[in-house]
Amino acid sequence: MAHTPTSQHATHSINGAAGTNGTAGGTAGITSNTVSVDSADNTDGLAHAPNSQPNAIEIAIYHRLSKVIDPELGRSITDLGMIAAIEATPHDALPATYDVIVHVELTVAGCPLSKTITNQINEAVATYPDATLIPHIEVSAMSQDKLASLVAQLKAERRQNPFTKPGIKTRIFAIASGKGGVGKSSVTANLAATFAALGYDTAAIDADIYGFSLPRLFGVHTQPTNLNGMLMPVVSWGVKLMSIGMFAGSERAILWRGPRLQRSLEQFLSDVWWGSPDVLLLDMAPGTGDMAISVAQTLPNAELVVVTTPQPSASEIAVRSGLVALQVPMKVRGVVENMSYFEHKGERLEIFGHGGGQRVSEQLTHALGYDVPLLAQLPLEPEIREIDDSGRPAVLTPSGELSGTPLAAQFTTLAQSLMSSTK
């Protein structure tokens, strides 16, 4: 037990090395002027000191902070070793009041989500029920050695594509089309935003390397955070995003051939810390080229959603993208008909013809030998383009909630039908 009788307050020094539970920054090294804590010796991981109110507060705050989750890594900030120390000091002027200093070590200096983390820490301290606590957050960055140890541990858990591990719960939907110009990326963006707004942990990969558009549709103008060689996806409108457009810039052309395309997808899957999303969407390149083959090889558990427009020239080509499932281990989940109609003064105008989605559904059902339903018929609305181009998926309000529009209702039904269907 470490005693510091001249100290005016108690301090918890939290060891950022791996704790006894095998995660970085466990509770195995908490010490104070009245208690030495070793989680290996205590059933609850803490030795309580009832005669030391500051010490009891520090222990309680550490427990409360274990519920704060790093939004990028999806782990508790205590498990990640981000809480370096907690100091509780009685406030001289106010009874039953304590100043609480929390020393936070972020994984990288200037972490883009540091405000989110500190706000949650402030709330955890300020809402402590047994005394009045005044939080003071001191933020710094982890040392290179500590960060390297944390990243090595995280990478050890992700040495391979995490989405093909046995027991993986993530539903993977590859949004495909036979040709460009049918609104596939808009469907992907709005479907991803709908999943996120419904409460699903949602990720999206822009697998259309040549025609990437998800950064624009989500209003992303930043690059992913590089955590010692491990990338953190950019989060926008509740969706974790990764796109080559975040690196190349929207004005540059990508000139890659097959092997490099496949490697880019593998890197997006294994070199990015995705956490454990409920849903992963891939915005596929049109047609049945290299990337479609790469997705089938890399993510054999992916489910294909075919997007078409009503006219025969689009639906005939869309069937080909679904027939990929005859040669690769992917199941076609269903068909989405986009730009189906235009509402004008209460009348539905079928500007691009009629029945394309149903034709694709029937032909794929016959060719594949199982039901490939027509999941949705989405309208042609100028507002969709205008809102999407502004950097906000059209199904969302400016505050990020699902709007009350018929379009949002259709995407909600689509999302729910995809998640309720069996693999």
XYZ file of N, CA, C and O in Angstrom, residues 146-213:
272
model
N 3.357 3.625 -25.834
C 2.032 3.167 -25.399
C 1.106 2.982 -26.587
O 0.354 2.010 -26.679
N 1.151 3.931 -27.542
C 0.323 3.831 -28.737
C 0.721 2.625 -29.569
O -0.138 1.886 -30.063
N 2.016 2.410 -29.729
C 2.483 1.259 -30.513
C 2.006 -0.044 -29.895
O 1.613 -0.985 -30.600
N 2.023 -0.118 -28.554
C 1.550 -1.327 -27.871
C 0.060 -1.543 -28.099
O -0.388 -2.670 -28.368
N -0.722 -0.457 -28.023
C -2.162 -0.561 -28.241
C -2.474 -0.989 -29.665
O -3.287 -1.893 -29.906
N -1.827 -0.350 -30.647
C -2.081 -0.677 -32.050
C -1.672 -2.110 -32.353
O -2.368 -2.831 -33.076
N -0.543 -2.546 -31.792
C -0.107 -3.932 -32.014
C -1.144 -4.911 -31.495
O -1.418 -5.936 -32.123
N -1.729 -4.590 -30.356
C -2.754 -5.475 -29.793
C -4.001 -5.498 -30.676
O -4.573 -6.558 -30.942
N -4.423 -4.315 -31.139
C -5.611 -4.256 -31.991
C -5.374 -4.970 -33.316
O -6.251 -5.675 -33.824
N -4.191 -4.782 -33.878
C -3.879 -5.454 -35.143
C -3.822 -6.961 -34.968
O -4.166 -7.721 -35.883
N -3.369 -7.399 -33.799
C -3.303 -8.842 -33.549
C -4.689 -9.465 -33.600
O -4.853 -10.622 -33.981
N -5.697 -8.671 -33.233
C -7.070 -9.165 -33.297
C -7.611 -9.145 -34.721
O -8.613 -9.780 -35.012
N -6.950 -8.393 -35.600
C -7.478 -8.200 -36.946
C -6.465 -8.575 -38.011
O -6.286 -7.873 -38.988
N -5.769 -9.674 -37.802
C -4.738 -10.061 -38.766
C -5.316 -10.532 -40.094
O -4.596 -10.742 -41.049
N -6.598 -10.705 -40.136
C -7.226 -11.127 -41.385
C -8.513 -10.343 -41.579
O -8.938 -9.587 -40.700
N -9.108 -10.506 -42.736
C -10.389 -9.876 -43.031
C -11.382 -10.232 -41.917
O -11.743 -11.391 -41.748
N -11.833 -9.232 -41.130
C -12.686 -9.545 -39.982
C -14.088 -9.984 -40.361
O -14.807 -10.533 -39.529
N -14.497 -9.756 -41.609
C -15.873 -10.034 -41.994
C -16.081 -11.458 -42.504
O -17.185 -11.795 -42.931
N -15.035 -12.264 -42.485
C -15.189 -13.661 -42.900
C -14.894 -14.626 -41.754
O -14.828 -15.827 -41.971
N -14.725 -14.082 -40.550
C -14.463 -14.949 -39.409
C -15.718 -15.745 -39.046
O -16.841 -15.262 -39.222
N -15.541 -16.964 -38.529
C -16.705 -17.768 -38.121
C -17.525 -17.022 -37.065
O -16.981 -16.386 -36.165
N -18.839 -17.086 -37.207
C -19.721 -16.466 -36.229
C -19.936 -14.984 -36.406
O -20.595 -14.352 -35.577
N -19.402 -14.392 -37.490
C -19.558 -12.962 -37.707
C -21.031 -12.617 -37.854
O -21.784 -13.297 -38.550
N -21.460 -11.575 -37.165
C -22.871 -11.190 -37.163
C -23.187 -10.117 -38.207
O -24.344 -9.806 -38.469
N -22.173 -9.496 -38.796
C -22.394 -8.389 -39.727
C -23.127 -8.859 -40.981
O -22.721 -9.829 -41.622
N -24.208 -8.167 -41.328
C -24.870 -8.416 -42.607
C -24.191 -7.543 -43.651
O -24.035 -6.329 -43.456
N -23.787 -8.143 -44.758
C -23.046 -7.435 -45.798
C -23.907 -7.398 -47.056
O -24.280 -8.438 -47.597
N -24.208 -6.188 -47.512
C -25.022 -6.015 -48.713
C -24.206 -5.269 -49.764
O -23.763 -4.136 -49.542
N -23.980 -5.918 -50.902
C -23.281 -5.301 -52.027
C -24.332 -4.710 -52.961
O -25.163 -5.447 -53.513
N -24.307 -3.392 -53.118
C -25.299 -2.710 -53.949
C -24.731 -2.615 -55.359
O -23.744 -1.914 -55.601
N -25.344 -3.325 -56.298
C -24.791 -3.483 -57.648
C -25.772 -2.969 -58.696
O -26.970 -2.808 -58.443
N -25.228 -2.737 -59.889
C -26.069 -2.365 -61.034
C -25.396 -2.861 -62.304
O -24.180 -3.086 -62.328
N -26.181 -3.022 -63.361
C -25.599 -3.461 -64.619
C -24.899 -2.331 -65.351
O -23.924 -2.541 -66.065
N -25.385 -1.104 -65.163
C -24.826 0.056 -65.844
C -24.808 1.249 -64.916
O -25.482 1.256 -63.879
N -24.063 2.265 -65.288
C -24.020 3.486 -64.503
C -25.231 4.361 -64.761
O -25.996 4.144 -65.709
N -25.437 5.347 -63.895
C -26.502 6.310 -64.104
C -27.860 5.913 -63.589
O -28.845 6.588 -63.862
N -27.930 4.809 -62.836
C -29.235 4.365 -62.333
C -29.457 4.793 -60.878
O -30.475 4.456 -60.288
N -28.511 5.518 -60.297
C -28.678 6.003 -58.930
C -28.244 5.023 -57.865
O -28.694 5.107 -56.713
N -27.348 4.101 -58.227
C -26.886 3.081 -57.287
C -26.227 3.696 -56.044
O -26.492 3.269 -54.912
N -25.364 4.698 -56.249
C -24.666 5.301 -55.107
C -25.625 6.067 -54.211
O -25.484 6.060 -52.982
N -26.609 6.727 -54.809
C -27.612 7.418 -54.011
C -28.417 6.433 -53.181
O -28.721 6.686 -52.001
N -28.761 5.294 -53.774
C -29.465 4.243 -53.027
C -28.595 3.751 -51.875
O -29.063 3.591 -50.743
N -27.308 3.518 -52.143
C -26.402 3.046 -51.101
C -26.317 4.044 -49.959
O -26.419 3.680 -48.778
N -26.121 5.329 -50.286
C -25.960 6.356 -49.259
C -27.216 6.488 -48.401
O -27.137 6.543 -47.165
N -28.368 6.534 -49.048
C -29.603 6.712 -48.286
C -29.963 5.457 -47.491
O -30.506 5.563 -46.381
N -29.629 4.292 -48.019
C -29.877 3.060 -47.272
C -28.963 2.986 -46.058
O -29.401 2.620 -44.956
N -27.696 3.351 -46.217
C -26.759 3.358 -45.095
C -27.208 4.345 -44.024
O -27.197 4.030 -42.826
N -27.616 5.547 -44.448
C -28.082 6.553 -43.488
C -29.336 6.082 -42.764
O -29.513 6.345 -41.565
N -30.197 5.361 -43.466
C -31.410 4.827 -42.843
C -31.057 3.792 -41.786
O -31.599 3.817 -40.672
N -30.165 2.862 -42.122
C -29.729 1.862 -41.137
C -29.192 2.544 -39.886
O -29.532 2.165 -38.755
N -28.336 3.546 -40.077
C -27.735 4.232 -38.930
C -28.793 4.939 -38.095
O -28.773 4.884 -36.856
N -29.735 5.607 -38.757
C -30.783 6.323 -38.036
C -31.716 5.367 -37.287
O -32.309 5.737 -36.274
N -31.831 4.133 -37.781
C -32.647 3.118 -37.102
C -31.921 2.483 -35.925
O -32.490 1.647 -35.216
N -30.666 2.867 -35.724
C -29.923 2.367 -34.568
C -28.923 1.274 -34.861
O -28.275 0.766 -33.940
N -28.762 0.900 -36.122
C -27.780 -0.114 -36.475
C -26.384 0.514 -36.556
O -26.224 1.630 -37.060
N -25.397 -0.209 -36.051
C -23.994 0.185 -36.241
C -23.678 -0.081 -37.711
O -23.630 -1.231 -38.146
N -23.467 0.986 -38.481
C -23.445 0.880 -39.936
C -22.117 1.334 -40.514
O -21.573 2.360 -40.115
N -21.610 0.573 -41.476
C -20.384 0.923 -42.196
C -20.663 0.854 -43.689
O -21.545 0.111 -44.140
N -19.906 1.639 -44.463
C -20.069 1.628 -45.923
C -18.706 1.795 -46.581
O -17.904 2.636 -46.156
N -18.470 0.994 -47.606
C -17.226 1.065 -48.372
C -17.559 1.464 -49.800
O -18.448 0.874 -50.428
N -16.848 2.459 -50.288
C -17.001 2.887 -51.670
C -16.145 1.963 -52.539
O -14.957 2.201 -52.749
N -16.731 0.868 -53.006
C -15.996 -0.101 -53.814
C -16.007 0.263 -55.300
O -15.470 -0.481 -56.114
N -16.614 1.398 -55.622
C -16.576 1.908 -56.998
C -15.328 2.789 -57.113
O -15.398 4.021 -56.999
N -14.194 2.156 -57.313
C -12.911 2.858 -57.264
C -12.817 3.945 -58.330
O -12.291 5.033 -58.092
N -13.338 3.675 -59.518
C -13.240 4.650 -60.606
C -14.278 5.763 -60.482
O -14.040 6.892 -60.916
N -15.428 5.454 -59.925
C -16.508 6.443 -59.858
C -16.959 6.703 -58.440
O -18.163 6.794 -58.169
N -16.004 6.814 -57.511
C -16.354 7.003 -56.099
C -17.193 8.268 -55.909
O -16.924 9.312 -56.476
N -18.235 8.142 -55.093
C -19.111 9.291 -54.870
C -19.640 9.377 -53.441
O -20.290 10.363 -53.088
